[in-house]
Coordinates of N, CA and C and ligand atoms in Angstrom, one line a residue:
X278 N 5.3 -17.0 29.8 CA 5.8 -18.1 29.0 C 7.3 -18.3 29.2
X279 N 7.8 -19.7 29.6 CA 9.0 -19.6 29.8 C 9.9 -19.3 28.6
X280 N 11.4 -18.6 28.4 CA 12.1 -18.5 27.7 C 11.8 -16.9 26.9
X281 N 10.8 -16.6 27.4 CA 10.0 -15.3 27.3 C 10.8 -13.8 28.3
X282 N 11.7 -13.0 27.6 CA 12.6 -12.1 28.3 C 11.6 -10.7 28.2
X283 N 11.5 -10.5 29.6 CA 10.8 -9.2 30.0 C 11.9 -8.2 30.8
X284 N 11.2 -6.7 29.9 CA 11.9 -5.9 31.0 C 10.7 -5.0 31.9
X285 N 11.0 -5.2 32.9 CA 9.8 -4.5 34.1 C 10.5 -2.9 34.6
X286 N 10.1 -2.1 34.7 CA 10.8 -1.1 35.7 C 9.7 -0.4 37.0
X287 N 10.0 0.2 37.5 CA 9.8 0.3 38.5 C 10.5 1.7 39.0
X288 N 9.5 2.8 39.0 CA 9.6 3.9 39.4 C 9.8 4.6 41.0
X289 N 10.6 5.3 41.6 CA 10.4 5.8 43.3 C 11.1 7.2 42.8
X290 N 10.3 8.1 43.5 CA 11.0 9.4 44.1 C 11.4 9.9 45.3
X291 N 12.5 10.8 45.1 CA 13.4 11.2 46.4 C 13.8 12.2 46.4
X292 N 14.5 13.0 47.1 CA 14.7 14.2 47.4 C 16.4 14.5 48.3
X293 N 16.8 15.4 47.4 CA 18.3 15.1 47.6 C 18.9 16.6 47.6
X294 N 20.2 16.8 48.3 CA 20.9 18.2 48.0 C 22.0 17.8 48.2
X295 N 23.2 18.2 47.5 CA 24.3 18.2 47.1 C 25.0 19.5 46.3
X296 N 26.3 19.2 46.5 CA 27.3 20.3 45.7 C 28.4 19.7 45.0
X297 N 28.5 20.2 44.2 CA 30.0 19.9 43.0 C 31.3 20.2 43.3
X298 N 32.1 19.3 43.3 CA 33.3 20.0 44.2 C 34.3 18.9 43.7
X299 N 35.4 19.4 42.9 CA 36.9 18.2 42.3 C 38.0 18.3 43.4
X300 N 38.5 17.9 44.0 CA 39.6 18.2 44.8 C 40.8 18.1 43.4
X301 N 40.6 17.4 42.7 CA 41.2 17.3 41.5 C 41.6 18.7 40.8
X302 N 40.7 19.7 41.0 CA 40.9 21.1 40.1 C 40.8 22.3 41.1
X303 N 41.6 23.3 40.7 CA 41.9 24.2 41.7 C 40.6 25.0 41.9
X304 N 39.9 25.9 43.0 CA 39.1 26.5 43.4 C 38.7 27.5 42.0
X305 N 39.4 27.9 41.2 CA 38.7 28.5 40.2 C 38.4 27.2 39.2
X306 N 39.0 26.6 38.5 CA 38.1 25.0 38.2 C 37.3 25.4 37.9
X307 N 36.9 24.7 39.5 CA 35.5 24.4 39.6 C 34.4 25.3 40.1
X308 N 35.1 26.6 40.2 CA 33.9 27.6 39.9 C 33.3 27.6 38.4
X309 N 34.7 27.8 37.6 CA 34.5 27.5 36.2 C 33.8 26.7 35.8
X310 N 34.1 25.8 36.3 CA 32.8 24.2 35.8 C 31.6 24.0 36.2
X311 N 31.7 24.5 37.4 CA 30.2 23.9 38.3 C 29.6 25.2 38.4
X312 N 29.9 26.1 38.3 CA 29.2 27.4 38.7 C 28.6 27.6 39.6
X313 N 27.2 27.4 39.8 CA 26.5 27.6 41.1 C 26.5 26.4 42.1
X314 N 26.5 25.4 41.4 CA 26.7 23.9 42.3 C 27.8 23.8 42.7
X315 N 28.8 24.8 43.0 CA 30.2 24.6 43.5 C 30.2 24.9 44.7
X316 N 28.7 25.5 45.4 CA 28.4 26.1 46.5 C 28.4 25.5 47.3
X317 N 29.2 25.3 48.4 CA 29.1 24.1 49.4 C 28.0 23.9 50.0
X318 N 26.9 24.8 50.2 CA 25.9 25.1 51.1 C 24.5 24.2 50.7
X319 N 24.9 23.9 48.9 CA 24.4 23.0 48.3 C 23.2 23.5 48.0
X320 N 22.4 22.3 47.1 CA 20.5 23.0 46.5 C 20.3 21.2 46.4
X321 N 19.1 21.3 46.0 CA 18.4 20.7 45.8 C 17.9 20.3 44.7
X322 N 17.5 18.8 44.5 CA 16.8 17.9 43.8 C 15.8 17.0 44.4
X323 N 14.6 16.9 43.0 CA 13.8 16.2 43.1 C 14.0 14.8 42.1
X324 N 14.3 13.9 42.6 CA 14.8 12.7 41.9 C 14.1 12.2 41.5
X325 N 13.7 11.4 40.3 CA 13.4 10.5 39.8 C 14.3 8.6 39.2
X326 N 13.6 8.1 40.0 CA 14.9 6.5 39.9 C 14.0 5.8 39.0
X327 N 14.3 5.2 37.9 CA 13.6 3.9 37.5 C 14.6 3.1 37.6
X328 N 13.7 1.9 37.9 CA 14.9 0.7 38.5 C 14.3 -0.5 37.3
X329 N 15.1 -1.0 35.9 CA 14.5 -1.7 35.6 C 15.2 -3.2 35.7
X330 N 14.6 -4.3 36.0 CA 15.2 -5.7 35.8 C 14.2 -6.4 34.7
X331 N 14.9 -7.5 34.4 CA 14.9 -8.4 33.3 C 15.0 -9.8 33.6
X332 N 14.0 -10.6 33.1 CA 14.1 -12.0 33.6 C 12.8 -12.9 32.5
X333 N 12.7 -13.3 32.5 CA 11.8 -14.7 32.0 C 10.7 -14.8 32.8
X334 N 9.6 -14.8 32.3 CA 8.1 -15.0 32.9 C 7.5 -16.2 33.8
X335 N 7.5 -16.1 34.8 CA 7.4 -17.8 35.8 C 6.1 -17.6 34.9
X336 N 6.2 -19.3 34.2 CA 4.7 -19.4 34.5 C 4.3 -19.9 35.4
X337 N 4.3 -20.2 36.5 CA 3.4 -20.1 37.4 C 2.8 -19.0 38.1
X338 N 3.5 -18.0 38.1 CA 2.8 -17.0 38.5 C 2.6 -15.5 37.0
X339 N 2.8 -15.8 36.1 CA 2.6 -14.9 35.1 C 3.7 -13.6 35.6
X340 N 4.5 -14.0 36.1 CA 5.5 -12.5 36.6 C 6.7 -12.3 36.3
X341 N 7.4 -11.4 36.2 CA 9.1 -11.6 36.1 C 9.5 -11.3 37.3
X342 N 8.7 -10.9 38.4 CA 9.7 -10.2 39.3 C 8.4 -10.4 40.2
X343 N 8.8 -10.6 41.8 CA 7.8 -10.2 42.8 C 7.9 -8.8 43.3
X344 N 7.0 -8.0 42.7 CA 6.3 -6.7 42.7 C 6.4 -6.0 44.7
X345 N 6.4 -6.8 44.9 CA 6.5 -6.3 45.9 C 7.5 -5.8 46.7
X346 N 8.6 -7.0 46.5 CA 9.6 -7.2 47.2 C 10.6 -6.6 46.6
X347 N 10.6 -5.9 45.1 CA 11.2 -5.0 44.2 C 11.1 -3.8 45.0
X348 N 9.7 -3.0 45.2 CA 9.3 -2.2 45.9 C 10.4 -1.9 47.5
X349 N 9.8 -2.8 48.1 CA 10.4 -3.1 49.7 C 12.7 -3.1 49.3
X350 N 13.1 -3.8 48.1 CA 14.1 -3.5 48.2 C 14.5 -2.3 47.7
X351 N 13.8 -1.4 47.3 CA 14.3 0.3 46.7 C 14.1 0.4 47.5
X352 N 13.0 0.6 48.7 CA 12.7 1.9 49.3 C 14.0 1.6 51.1
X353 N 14.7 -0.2 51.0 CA 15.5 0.0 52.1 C 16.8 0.2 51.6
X354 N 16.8 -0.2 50.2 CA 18.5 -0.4 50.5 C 18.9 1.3 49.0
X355 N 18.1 1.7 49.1 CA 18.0 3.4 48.6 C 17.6 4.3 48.8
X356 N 16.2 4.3 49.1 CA 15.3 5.6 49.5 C 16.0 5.8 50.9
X357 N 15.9 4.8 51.4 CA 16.1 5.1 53.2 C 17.5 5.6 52.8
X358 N 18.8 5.4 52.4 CA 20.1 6.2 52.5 C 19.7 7.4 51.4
X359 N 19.1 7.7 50.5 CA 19.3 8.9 50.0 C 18.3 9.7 50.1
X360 N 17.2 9.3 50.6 CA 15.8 10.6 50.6 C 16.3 11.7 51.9
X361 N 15.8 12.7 51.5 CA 16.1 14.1 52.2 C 17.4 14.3 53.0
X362 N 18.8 13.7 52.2 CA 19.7 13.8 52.8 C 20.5 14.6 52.2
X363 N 21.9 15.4 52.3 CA 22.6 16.0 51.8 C 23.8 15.3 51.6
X364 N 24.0 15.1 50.6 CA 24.2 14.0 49.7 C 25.8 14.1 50.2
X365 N 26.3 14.6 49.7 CA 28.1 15.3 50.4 C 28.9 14.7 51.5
X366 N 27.6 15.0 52.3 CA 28.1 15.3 53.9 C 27.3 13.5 54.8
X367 N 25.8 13.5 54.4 CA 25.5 12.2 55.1 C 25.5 11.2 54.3
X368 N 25.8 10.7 53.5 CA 26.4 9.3 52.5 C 28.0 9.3 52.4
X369 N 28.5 8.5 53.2 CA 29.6 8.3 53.3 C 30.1 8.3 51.8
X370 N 29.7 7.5 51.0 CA 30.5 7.3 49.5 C 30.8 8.6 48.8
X371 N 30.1 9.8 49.2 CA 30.1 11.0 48.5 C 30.8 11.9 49.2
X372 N 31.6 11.4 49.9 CA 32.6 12.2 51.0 C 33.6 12.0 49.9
X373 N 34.2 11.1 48.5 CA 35.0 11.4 48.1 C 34.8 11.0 46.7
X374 N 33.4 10.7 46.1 CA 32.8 10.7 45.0 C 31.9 11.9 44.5
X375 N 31.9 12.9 43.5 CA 31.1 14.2 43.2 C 29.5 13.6 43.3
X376 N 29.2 13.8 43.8 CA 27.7 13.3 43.7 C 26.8 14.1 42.6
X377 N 27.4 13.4 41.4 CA 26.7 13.7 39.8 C 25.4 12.7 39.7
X378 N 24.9 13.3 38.6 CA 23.7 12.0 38.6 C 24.3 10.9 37.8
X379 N 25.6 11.0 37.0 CA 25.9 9.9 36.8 C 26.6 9.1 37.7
X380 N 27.2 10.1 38.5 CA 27.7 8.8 39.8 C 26.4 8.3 40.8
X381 N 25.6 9.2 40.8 CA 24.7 8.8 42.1 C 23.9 7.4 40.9
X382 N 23.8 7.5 40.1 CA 23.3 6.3 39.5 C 24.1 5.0 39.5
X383 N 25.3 4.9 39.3 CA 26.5 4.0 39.4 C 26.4 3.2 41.1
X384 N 25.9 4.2 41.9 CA 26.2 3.7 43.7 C 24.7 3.3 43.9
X385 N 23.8 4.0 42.8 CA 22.6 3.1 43.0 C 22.4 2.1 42.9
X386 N 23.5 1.5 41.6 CA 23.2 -0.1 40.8 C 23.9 -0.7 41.9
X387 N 25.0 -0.3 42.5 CA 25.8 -1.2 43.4 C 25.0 -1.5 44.3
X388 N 24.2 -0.5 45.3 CA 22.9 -0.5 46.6 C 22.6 -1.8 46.1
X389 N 21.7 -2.1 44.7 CA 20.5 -2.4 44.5 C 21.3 -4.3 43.8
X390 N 22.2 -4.3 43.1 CA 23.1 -5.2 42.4 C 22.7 -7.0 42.8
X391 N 23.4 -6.7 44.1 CA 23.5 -7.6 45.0 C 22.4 -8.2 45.9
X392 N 21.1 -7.3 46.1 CA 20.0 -7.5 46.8 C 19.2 -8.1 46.3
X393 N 19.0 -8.0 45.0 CA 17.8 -8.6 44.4 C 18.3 -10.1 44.2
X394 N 16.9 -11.0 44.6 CA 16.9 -12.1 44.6 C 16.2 -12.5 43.4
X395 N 15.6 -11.7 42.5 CA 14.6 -12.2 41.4 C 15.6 -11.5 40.1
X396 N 15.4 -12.0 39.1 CA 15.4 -11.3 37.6 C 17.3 -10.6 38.3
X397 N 17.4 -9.9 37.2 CA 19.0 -9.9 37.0 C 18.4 -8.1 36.9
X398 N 19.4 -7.1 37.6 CA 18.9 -5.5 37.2 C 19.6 -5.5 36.3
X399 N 18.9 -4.1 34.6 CA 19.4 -4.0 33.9 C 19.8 -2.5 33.5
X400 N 19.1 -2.1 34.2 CA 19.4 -0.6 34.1 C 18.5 0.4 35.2
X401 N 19.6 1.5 35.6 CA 19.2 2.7 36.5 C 19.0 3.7 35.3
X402 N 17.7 4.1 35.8 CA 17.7 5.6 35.1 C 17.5 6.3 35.9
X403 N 18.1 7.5 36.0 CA 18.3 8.8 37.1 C 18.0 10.1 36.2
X404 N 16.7 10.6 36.8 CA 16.3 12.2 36.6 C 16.7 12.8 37.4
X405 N 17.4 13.6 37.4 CA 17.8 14.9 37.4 C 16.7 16.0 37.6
X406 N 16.5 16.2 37.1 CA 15.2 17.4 36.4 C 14.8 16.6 35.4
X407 N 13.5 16.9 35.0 CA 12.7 16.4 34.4 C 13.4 15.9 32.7
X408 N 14.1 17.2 32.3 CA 14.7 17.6 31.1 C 16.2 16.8 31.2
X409 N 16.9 16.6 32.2 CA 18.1 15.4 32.3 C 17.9 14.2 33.3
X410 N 18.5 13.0 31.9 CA 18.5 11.7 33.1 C 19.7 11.2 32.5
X411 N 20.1 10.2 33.2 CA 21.4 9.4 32.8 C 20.7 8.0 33.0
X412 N 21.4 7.3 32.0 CA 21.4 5.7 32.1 C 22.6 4.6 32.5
X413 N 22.0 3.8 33.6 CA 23.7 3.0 33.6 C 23.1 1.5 33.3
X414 N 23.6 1.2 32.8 CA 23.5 -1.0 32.4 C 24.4 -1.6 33.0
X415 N 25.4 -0.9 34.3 CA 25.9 -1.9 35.4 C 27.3 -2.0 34.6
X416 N 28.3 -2.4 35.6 CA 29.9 -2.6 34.8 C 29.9 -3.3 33.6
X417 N 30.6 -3.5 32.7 CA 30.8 -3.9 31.3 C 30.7 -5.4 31.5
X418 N 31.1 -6.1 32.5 CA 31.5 -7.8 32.6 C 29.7 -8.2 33.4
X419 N 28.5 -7.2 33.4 CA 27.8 -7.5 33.8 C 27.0 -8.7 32.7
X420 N 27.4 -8.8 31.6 CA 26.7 -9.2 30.3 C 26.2 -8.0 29.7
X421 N 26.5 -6.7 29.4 CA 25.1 -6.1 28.8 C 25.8 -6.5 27.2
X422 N 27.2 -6.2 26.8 CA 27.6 -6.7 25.9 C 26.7 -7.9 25.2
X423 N 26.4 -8.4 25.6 CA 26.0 -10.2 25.3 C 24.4 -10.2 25.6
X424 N 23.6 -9.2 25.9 CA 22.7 -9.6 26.9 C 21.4 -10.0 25.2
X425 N 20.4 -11.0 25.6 CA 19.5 -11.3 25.2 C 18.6 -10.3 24.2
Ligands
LIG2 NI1 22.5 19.9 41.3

């Protein structure tokens, strides 16, 4: 129904390793801080992404979003740069961003921002471990202030 605001999400998993490391804080820091993730040698994650967008129902097709092509843009303009990579060292952006899940969530919405041709994205949610995820709603001037 037109004028009808839906939110869809859309689930992919990935597989990631990374380490914690501030150039910001001296070598005890961030032992202090990060403890075992300070390890350069890095560990591992099993990621979970929900990617959700929001849009108004075509009626002509009963959809908010083409299902497919949602799909086809995670798995190029995300999965392919971050599945089984070591996050640190082969993603350029994390050569000088900590690769947290709240940052790897933030560089997700950018990946993902600009690609989508359908519905407007409204939020990344990033698992961690099953037991932590973070949420991001995109820069402040995105509307979420105002949003519907
Ligand atoms: Ni970790």
């Amino acid at each position: 129904m037109a004028g009808t605001m839906i939110y869809l999400t859309r689930r992919a998993e990935f597989s990631a390793s990374h380490y914690y490391h501030s150039a910001a804080l001296s070598p005890e820091e961030n032992q202090r801080l990060y403890g075992k993730c300070n390890n350069p040698r890095g560990h591992g994650h099993n990621y979970v992404l929900e990617v959700t967008v929001r849009g108004e129902i075509d009626p002509r097709s009963g959809m908010v979003v083409d299902l497919k092509q949602l799909k086809e843009v995670m798995a190029r303009e995300v999965l392919e740069v971050l599945d089984h990579r070591f996050l640190n060292e082969e993603v350029p952006v994390f050569h000088h961003v900590i690769p947290t899940t709240e940052n790897l969530a933030v560089e997700v919405w950018r990946m993902l921002a600009l690609k989508l041709q359908f519905g407007r994205l409204h939020r990344i949610r990033l698992y961690e471990t099953p037991d932590l995820f973070v949420d991001y709603y995109g820069p402040e001037s995105n509307g979420h202030k105002g949003r519907e």
